Coordinates of C-alpha atoms and ligand atoms in Angstrom, one line a residue:
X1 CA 97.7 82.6 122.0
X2 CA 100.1 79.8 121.3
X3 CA 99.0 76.9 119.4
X4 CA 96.7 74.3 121.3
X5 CA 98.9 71.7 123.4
X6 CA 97.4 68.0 123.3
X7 CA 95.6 67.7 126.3
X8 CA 97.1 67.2 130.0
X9 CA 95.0 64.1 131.0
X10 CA 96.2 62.1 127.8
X11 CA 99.7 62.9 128.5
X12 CA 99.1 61.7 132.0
X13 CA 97.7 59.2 131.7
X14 CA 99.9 57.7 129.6
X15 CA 102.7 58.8 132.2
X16 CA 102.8 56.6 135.0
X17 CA 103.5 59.2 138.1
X18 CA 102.9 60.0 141.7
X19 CA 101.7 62.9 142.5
X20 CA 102.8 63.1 145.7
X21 CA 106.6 62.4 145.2
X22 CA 107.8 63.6 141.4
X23 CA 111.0 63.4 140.3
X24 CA 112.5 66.8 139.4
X25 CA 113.0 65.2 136.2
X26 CA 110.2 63.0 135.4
X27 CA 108.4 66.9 136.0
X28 CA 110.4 68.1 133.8
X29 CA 109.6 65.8 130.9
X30 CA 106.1 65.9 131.5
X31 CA 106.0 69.9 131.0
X32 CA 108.1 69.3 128.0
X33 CA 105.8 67.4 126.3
X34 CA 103.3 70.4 126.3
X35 CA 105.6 73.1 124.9
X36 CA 105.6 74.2 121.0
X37 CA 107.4 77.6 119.7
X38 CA 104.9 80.8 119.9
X39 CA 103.3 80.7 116.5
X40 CA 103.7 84.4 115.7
X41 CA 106.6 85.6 113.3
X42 CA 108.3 89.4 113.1
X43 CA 110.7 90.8 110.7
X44 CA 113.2 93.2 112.3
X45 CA 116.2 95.0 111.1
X46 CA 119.8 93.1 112.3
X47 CA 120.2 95.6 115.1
X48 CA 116.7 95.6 116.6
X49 CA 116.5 91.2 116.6
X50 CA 119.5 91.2 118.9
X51 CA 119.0 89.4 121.7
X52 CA 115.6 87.7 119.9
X53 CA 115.3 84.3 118.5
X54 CA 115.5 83.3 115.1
X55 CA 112.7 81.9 113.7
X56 CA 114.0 81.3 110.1
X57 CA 117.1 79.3 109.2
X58 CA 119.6 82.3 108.1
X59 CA 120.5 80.7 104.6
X60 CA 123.7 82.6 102.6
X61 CA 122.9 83.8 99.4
X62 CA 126.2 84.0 98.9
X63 CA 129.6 82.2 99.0
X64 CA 131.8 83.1 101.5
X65 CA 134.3 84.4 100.7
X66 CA 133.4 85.3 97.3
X67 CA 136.8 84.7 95.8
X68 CA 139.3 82.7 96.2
X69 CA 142.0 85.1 97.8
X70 CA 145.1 85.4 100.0
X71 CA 145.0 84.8 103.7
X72 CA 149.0 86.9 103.7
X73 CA 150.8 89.5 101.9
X74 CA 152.8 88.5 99.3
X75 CA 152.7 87.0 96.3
X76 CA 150.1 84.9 93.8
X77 CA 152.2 82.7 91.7
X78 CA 151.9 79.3 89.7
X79 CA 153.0 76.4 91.7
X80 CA 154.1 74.9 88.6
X81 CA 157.2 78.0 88.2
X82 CA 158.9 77.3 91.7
X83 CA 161.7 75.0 91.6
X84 CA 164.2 72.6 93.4
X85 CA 166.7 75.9 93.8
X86 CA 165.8 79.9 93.7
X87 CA 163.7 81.3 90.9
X88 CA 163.2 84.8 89.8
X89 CA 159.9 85.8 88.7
X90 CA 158.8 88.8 87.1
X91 CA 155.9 91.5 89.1
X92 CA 153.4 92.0 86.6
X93 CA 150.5 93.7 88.8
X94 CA 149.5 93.7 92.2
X95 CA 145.9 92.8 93.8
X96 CA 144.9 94.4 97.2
X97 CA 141.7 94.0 99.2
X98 CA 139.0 95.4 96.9
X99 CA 140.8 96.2 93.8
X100 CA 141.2 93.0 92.2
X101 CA 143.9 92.9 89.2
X102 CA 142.5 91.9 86.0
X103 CA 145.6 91.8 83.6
X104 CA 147.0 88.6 82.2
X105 CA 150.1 86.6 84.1
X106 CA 152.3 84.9 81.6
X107 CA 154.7 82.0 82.6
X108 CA 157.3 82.8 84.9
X109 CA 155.1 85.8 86.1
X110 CA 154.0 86.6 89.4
X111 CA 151.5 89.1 91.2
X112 CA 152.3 91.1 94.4
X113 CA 148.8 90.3 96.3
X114 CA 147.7 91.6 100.0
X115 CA 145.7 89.9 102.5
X116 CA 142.1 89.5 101.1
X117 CA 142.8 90.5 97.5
X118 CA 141.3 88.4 95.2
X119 CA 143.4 85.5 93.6
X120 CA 143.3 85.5 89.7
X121 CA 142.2 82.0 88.5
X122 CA 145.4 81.5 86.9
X123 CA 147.4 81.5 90.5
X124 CA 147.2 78.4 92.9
X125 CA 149.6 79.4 95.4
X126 CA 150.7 82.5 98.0
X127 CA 154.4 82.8 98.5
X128 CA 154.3 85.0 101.8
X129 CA 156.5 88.3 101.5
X130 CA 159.2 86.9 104.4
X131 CA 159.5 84.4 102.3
X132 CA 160.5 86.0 99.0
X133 CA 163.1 89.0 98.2
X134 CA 162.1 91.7 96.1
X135 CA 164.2 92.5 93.6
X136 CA 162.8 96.0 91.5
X137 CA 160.6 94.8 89.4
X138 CA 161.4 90.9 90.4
X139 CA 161.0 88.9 93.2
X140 CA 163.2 86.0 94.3
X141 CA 161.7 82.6 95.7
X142 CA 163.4 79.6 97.5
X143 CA 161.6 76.1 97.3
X144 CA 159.4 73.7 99.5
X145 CA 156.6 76.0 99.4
X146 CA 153.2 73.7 99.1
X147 CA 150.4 73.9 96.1
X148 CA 147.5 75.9 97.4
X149 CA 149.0 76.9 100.4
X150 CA 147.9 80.8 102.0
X151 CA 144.5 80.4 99.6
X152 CA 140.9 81.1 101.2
X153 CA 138.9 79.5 98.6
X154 CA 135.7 80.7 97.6
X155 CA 132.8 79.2 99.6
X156 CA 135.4 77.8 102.3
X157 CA 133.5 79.3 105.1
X158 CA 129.8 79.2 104.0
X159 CA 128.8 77.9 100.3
X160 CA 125.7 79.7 99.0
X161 CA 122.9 78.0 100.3
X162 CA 124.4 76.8 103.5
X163 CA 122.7 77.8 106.9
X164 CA 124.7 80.4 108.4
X165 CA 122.7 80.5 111.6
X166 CA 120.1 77.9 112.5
X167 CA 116.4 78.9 113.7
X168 CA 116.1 78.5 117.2
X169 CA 119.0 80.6 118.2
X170 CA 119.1 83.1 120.8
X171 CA 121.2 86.4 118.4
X172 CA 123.9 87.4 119.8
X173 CA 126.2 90.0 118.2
X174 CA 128.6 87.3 116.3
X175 CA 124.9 86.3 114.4
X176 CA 124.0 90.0 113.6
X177 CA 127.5 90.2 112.3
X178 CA 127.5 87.2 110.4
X179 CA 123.7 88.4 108.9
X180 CA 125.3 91.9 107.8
X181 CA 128.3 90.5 105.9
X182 CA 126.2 88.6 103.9
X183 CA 124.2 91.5 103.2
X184 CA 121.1 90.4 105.1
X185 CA 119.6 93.4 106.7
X186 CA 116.5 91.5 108.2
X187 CA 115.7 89.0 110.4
X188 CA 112.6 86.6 110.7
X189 CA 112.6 86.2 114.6
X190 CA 109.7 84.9 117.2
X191 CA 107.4 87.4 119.0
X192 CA 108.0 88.2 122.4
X193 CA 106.3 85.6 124.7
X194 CA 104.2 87.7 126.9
X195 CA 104.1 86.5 130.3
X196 CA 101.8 87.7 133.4
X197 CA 102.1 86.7 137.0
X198 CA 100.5 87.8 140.2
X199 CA 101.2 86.8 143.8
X200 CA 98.2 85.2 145.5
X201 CA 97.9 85.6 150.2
X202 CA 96.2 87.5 152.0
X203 CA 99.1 88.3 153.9
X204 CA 100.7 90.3 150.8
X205 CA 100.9 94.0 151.1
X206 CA 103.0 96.1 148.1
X207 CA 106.0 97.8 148.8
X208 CA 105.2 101.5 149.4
X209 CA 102.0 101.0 151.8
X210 CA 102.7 100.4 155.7
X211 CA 102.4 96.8 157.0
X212 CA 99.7 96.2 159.6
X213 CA 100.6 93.2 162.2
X214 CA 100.8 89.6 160.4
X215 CA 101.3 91.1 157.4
X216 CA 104.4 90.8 155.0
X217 CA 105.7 92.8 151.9
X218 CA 105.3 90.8 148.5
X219 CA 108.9 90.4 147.3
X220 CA 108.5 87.1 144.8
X221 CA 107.1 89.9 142.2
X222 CA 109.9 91.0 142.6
X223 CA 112.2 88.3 141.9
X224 CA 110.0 87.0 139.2
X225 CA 110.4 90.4 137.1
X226 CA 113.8 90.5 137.6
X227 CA 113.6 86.3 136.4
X228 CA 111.4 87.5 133.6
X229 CA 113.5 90.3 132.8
X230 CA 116.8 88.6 132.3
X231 CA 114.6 86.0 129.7
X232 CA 113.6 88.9 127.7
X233 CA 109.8 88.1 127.3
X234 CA 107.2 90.9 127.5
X235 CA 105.8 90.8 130.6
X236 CA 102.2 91.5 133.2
X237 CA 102.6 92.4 136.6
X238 CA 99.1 91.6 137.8
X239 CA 100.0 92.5 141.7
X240 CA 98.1 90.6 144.4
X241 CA 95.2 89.1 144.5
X242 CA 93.6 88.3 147.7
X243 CA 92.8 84.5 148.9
X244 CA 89.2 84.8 147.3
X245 CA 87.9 82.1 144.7
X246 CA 86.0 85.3 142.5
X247 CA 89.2 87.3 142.5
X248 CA 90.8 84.9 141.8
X249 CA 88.9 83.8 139.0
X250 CA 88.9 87.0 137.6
X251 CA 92.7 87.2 137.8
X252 CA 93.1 83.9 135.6
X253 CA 90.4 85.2 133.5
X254 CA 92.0 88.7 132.6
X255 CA 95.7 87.3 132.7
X256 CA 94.8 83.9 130.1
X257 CA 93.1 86.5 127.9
X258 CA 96.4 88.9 127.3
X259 CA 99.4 86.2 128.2
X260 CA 100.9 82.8 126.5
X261 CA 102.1 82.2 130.2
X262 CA 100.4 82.6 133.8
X263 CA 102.8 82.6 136.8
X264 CA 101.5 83.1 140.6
X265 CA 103.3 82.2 143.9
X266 CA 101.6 81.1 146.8
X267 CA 98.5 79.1 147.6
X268 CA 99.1 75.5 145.6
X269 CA 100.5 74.0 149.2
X270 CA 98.5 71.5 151.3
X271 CA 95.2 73.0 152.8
X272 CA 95.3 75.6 149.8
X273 CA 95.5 73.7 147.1
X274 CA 92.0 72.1 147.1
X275 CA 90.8 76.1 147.0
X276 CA 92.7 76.5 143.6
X277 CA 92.4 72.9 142.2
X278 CA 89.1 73.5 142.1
X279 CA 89.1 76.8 140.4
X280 CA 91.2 75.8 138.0
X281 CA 89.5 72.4 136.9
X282 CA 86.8 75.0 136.3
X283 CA 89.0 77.4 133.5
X284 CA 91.3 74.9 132.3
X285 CA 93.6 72.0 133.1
X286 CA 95.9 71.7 136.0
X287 CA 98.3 69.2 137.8
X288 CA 98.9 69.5 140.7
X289 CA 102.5 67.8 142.4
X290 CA 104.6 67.5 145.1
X291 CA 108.2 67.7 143.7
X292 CA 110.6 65.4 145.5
X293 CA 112.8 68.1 145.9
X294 CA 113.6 70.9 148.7
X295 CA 113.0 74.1 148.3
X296 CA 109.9 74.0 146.5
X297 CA 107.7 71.2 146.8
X298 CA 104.2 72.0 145.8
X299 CA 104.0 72.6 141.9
X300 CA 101.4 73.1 139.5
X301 CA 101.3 73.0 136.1
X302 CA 98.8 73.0 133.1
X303 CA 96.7 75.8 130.9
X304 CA 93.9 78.2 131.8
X305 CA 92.0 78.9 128.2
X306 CA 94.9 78.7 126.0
X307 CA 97.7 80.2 128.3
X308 CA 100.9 77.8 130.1
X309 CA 100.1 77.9 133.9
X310 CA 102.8 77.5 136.3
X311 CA 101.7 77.7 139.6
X312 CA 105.0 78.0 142.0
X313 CA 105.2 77.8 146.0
X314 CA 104.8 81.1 148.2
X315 CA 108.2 80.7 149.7
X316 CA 110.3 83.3 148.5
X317 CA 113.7 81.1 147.9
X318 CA 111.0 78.0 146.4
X319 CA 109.6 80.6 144.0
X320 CA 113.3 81.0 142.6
X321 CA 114.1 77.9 142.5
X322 CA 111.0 76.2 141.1
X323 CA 111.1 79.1 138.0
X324 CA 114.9 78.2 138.3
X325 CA 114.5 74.2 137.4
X326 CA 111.3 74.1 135.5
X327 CA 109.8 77.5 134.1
X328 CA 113.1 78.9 132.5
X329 CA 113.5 76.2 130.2
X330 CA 110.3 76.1 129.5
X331 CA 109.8 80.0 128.6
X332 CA 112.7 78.9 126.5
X333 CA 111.6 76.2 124.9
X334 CA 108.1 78.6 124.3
X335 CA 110.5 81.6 122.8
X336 CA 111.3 79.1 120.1
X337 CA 114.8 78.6 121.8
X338 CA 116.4 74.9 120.4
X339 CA 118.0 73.5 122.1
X340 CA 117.3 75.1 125.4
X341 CA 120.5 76.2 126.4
X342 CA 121.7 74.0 129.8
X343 CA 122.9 75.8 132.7
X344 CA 126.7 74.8 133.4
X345 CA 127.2 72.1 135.8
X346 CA 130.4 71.5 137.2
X347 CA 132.2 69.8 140.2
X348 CA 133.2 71.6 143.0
X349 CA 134.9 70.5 146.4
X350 CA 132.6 71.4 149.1
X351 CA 134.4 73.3 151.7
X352 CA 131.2 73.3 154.2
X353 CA 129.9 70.4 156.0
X354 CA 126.0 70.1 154.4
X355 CA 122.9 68.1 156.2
X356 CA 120.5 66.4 153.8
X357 CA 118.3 64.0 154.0
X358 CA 117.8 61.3 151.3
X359 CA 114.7 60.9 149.4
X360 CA 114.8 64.1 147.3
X361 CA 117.0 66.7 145.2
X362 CA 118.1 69.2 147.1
X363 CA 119.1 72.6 146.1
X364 CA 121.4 74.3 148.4
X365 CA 122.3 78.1 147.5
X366 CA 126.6 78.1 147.2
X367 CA 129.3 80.4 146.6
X368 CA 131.5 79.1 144.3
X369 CA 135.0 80.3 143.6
X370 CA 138.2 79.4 142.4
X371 CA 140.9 78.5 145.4
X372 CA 144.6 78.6 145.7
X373 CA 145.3 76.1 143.2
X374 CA 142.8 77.3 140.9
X375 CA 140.4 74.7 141.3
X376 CA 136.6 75.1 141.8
X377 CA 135.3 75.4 145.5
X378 CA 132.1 76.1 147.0
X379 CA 130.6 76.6 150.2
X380 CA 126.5 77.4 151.4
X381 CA 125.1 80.5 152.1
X382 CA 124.3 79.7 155.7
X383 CA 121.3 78.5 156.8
X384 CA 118.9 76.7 153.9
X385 CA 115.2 77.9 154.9
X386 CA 113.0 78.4 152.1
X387 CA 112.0 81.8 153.4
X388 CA 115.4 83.2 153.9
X389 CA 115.6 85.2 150.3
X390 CA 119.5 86.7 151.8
X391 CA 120.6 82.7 150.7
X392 CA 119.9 83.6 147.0
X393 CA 121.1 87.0 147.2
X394 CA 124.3 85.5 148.2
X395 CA 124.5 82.6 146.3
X396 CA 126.0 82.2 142.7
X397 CA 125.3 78.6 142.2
X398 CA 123.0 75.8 143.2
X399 CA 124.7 72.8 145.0
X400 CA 122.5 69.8 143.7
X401 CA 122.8 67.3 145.9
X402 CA 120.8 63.8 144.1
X403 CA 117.8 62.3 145.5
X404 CA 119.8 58.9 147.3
X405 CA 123.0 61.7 148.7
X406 CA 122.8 61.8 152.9
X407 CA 124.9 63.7 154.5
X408 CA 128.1 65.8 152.9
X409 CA 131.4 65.9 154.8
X410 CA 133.8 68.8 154.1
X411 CA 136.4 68.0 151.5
X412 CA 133.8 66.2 149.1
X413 CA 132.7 66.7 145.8
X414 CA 129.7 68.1 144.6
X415 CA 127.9 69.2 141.5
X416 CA 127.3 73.0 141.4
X417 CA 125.1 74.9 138.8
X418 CA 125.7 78.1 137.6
X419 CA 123.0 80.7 138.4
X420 CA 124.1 82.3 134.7
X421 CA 121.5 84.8 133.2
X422 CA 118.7 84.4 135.8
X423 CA 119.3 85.8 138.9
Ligands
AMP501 P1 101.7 79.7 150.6 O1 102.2 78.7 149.7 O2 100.7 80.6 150.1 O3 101.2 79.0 151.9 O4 102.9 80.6 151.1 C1 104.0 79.9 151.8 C2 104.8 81.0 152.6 O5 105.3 81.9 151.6 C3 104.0 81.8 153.5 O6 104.8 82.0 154.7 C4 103.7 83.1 152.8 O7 103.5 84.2 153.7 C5 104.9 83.3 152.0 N1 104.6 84.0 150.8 C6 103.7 83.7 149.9 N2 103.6 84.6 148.9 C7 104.6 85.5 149.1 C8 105.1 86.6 148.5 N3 104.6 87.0 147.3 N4 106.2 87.3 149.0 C9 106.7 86.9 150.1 N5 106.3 85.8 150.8 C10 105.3 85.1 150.3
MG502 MG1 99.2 81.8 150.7

């Protein structure tokens, strides 16, 4: 449904990587590579594109403002009639918001003029009213008042022609604003990606039916709507599938015929992976990896037909944080989203003490807050398993901890990411 990536093997091959050990960001890069904007286009009134991205440079048809006009109340005058002492100048007219005045202003004339009328070509300067006294039909001005000053001029914020909001952008209400007072009353955004995921284990039962023994309720379709959700794409719950190569391949099938994206959890680990590699070298193109990073190890990535596959761990806390680090940017990047926004990273003292071992990136679930002093502070959720889903539903943030980082002692600082928009 999107337009044809180039194909996987090139890329890799022209990548040098391990498979077994991938850097969170070399992954990162090499999924970029494979990600262009949906292709389809829809036009939408400025209400209904909120909260969709642009897919056509807003450009202003007009100048903004329109006129030159006051930024105060007071008065238009020639700079050229103030003085070294007082002058008195003689109210011919006055100009407010929307009712320009269109009468001529001799020398040693003045107009009255509120905030936003429109400043007769003639006038080069605003006198504001504290700084004049209004005498009947005359108005009294000191000096040191500047040429030009208290003057919007036409075009000042936005010349005609000039993008107002770039393509790429996510519209929030400032954009629709800025869209209706130039008069634009449609938008040219991207369609909604569309986006369907199923959870693969014979294990899985689905909320609502009793669990027999061994068995265990399928919650990372859970956390992957509400993931999806917060995104805003269009999304397929497909449900589970059983461990079973024909289901299986009837799954992909269905879900590569009706989506841009395929998502499942479960079965790319050691053991399982053969089972699916397999499979999928059969429908598409697929890499498989170990991610040097904890939670979420096994990863695979590449395209069944024409669709983006992104096959995540079972655990439930490495399905959040794989679609965390590496699908939400690229379901961005897919929406037409540039730049893919960056979650905020900050430092944060570390008031817990935190194991690690080096080698790979860890991603510890925090709470971060702001202590006595109003600095940043974090601590984890407890204990770090990758089946314990509570450490997410805690947690705020991600405390990254790089590849080479041992140990943490209480007290030290530590880079935190925001869990903004997602979870
Ligand atoms: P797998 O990668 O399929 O070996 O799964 C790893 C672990 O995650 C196993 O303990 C699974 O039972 C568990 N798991 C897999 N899929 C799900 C799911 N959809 N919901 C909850 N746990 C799961
Ligand atoms: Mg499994």
């Amino acid at each position: 449904m999107s337009q044809s990536p180039p194909s996987l093997r090139d890329v890799s091959c022209a990548d040098d990587y391990d498979p077994n050990s991938m850097p969170v960001d070399q992954a990162r890069r090499l999924i970029a590579q494979f990600l262009a904007p949906v292709s389809g286009t829809e036009q939408l009134s400025v209400r209904a594109a909120l909260g969709r991205v642009l897919a056509r440079d807003v450009v202003s048809p007009v100048d903004v403002p329109a006129h030159d006009n006051s930024a105060m109340d007071g008065y238009a005058v020639r700079h050229s009639d103030l003085g070294a002492a007082e002058v008195t100048l003689k109210i011919v007219g006055t100009s407010f918001a929307g009712q320009p005045y269109n009468g001529s202003i001799g020398t040693g004339e003045c107009i009255r003029i509120m905030t936003g009328g429109v400043v007769p070509a003639s006038m080069d300067t605003i006198v504001m009213q504290e700084h004049a006294r209004a005498e009947g039909g005359r108005v009294v001005i000191g000096p040191g008042h500047r040429k030009g000053q208290n003057l919007r001029r036409a075009g000042e914020d936005l010349p005609k022609g000039g993008v107002a909001v770039a393509r790429g952008k996510l519209l929030a209400p400032a954009d629709i604003g800025l869209a209706a007072s130039l008069g634009i009353a449609e938008l040219i955004v991207y369609r909604r990606l569309r986006v369907a995921f199923f959870s693969t284990g014979d294990e899985l039962v689905s909320i609502g039916a009793p669990l027999s023994e061994g068995q265990i309720y399928d919650s990372n379709r859970y956390t992957i709507y509400g993931m999806l959700s917060r995104l805003g794409v269009d999304f397929i719950d497909m449900g589970v599938v059983r461990d079973d190569p024909a289901l299986l391949e009837q799954a992909f099938e269905q879900a590569a015929g009706m989506a841009d994206v395929i998502i499942t959890s479960g079965g790319v680990s050691v053991g399982e992976a053969d089972f699916i590699k397999d499979l999928l070298n059969k429908l598409g193109e697929v890499l498989f990896w170990k991610i040097a990073m904890k939670p979420g190890r096994p990863l695979a990535y590449g395209r069944v037909g024409s669709a983006h596959f992104f096959g995540l761990p079972g655990n439930p806390v490495s399905v959040m944080v794989t679609f965390y680090q590496f699908v939400r940017d690229a379901l961005y990047a897919l929406m037409g989203r540039d730049p893919v926004p960056l979650l905020p990273v900050l430092k944060a003292t570390c008031t817990s003490t935190l194991k690690k071992a080096p080698g790979r990136t860890e991603f510890q679930r925090g709470i971060l807050s702001r202590n006595a002093n109003g600095q940043w502070a974090v601590q984890v959720t407890g204990e770090q398993g990758s089946g314990i889903l509570r450490s997410m539903s805690e947690a705020n943030c991600f405390i990254i901890l790089p590849t080479a980082q041992g140990n943490v002692e209480a007290g030290a600082l530590v880079d935190v990411q925001v869990m903004e928009g997602v979870v």
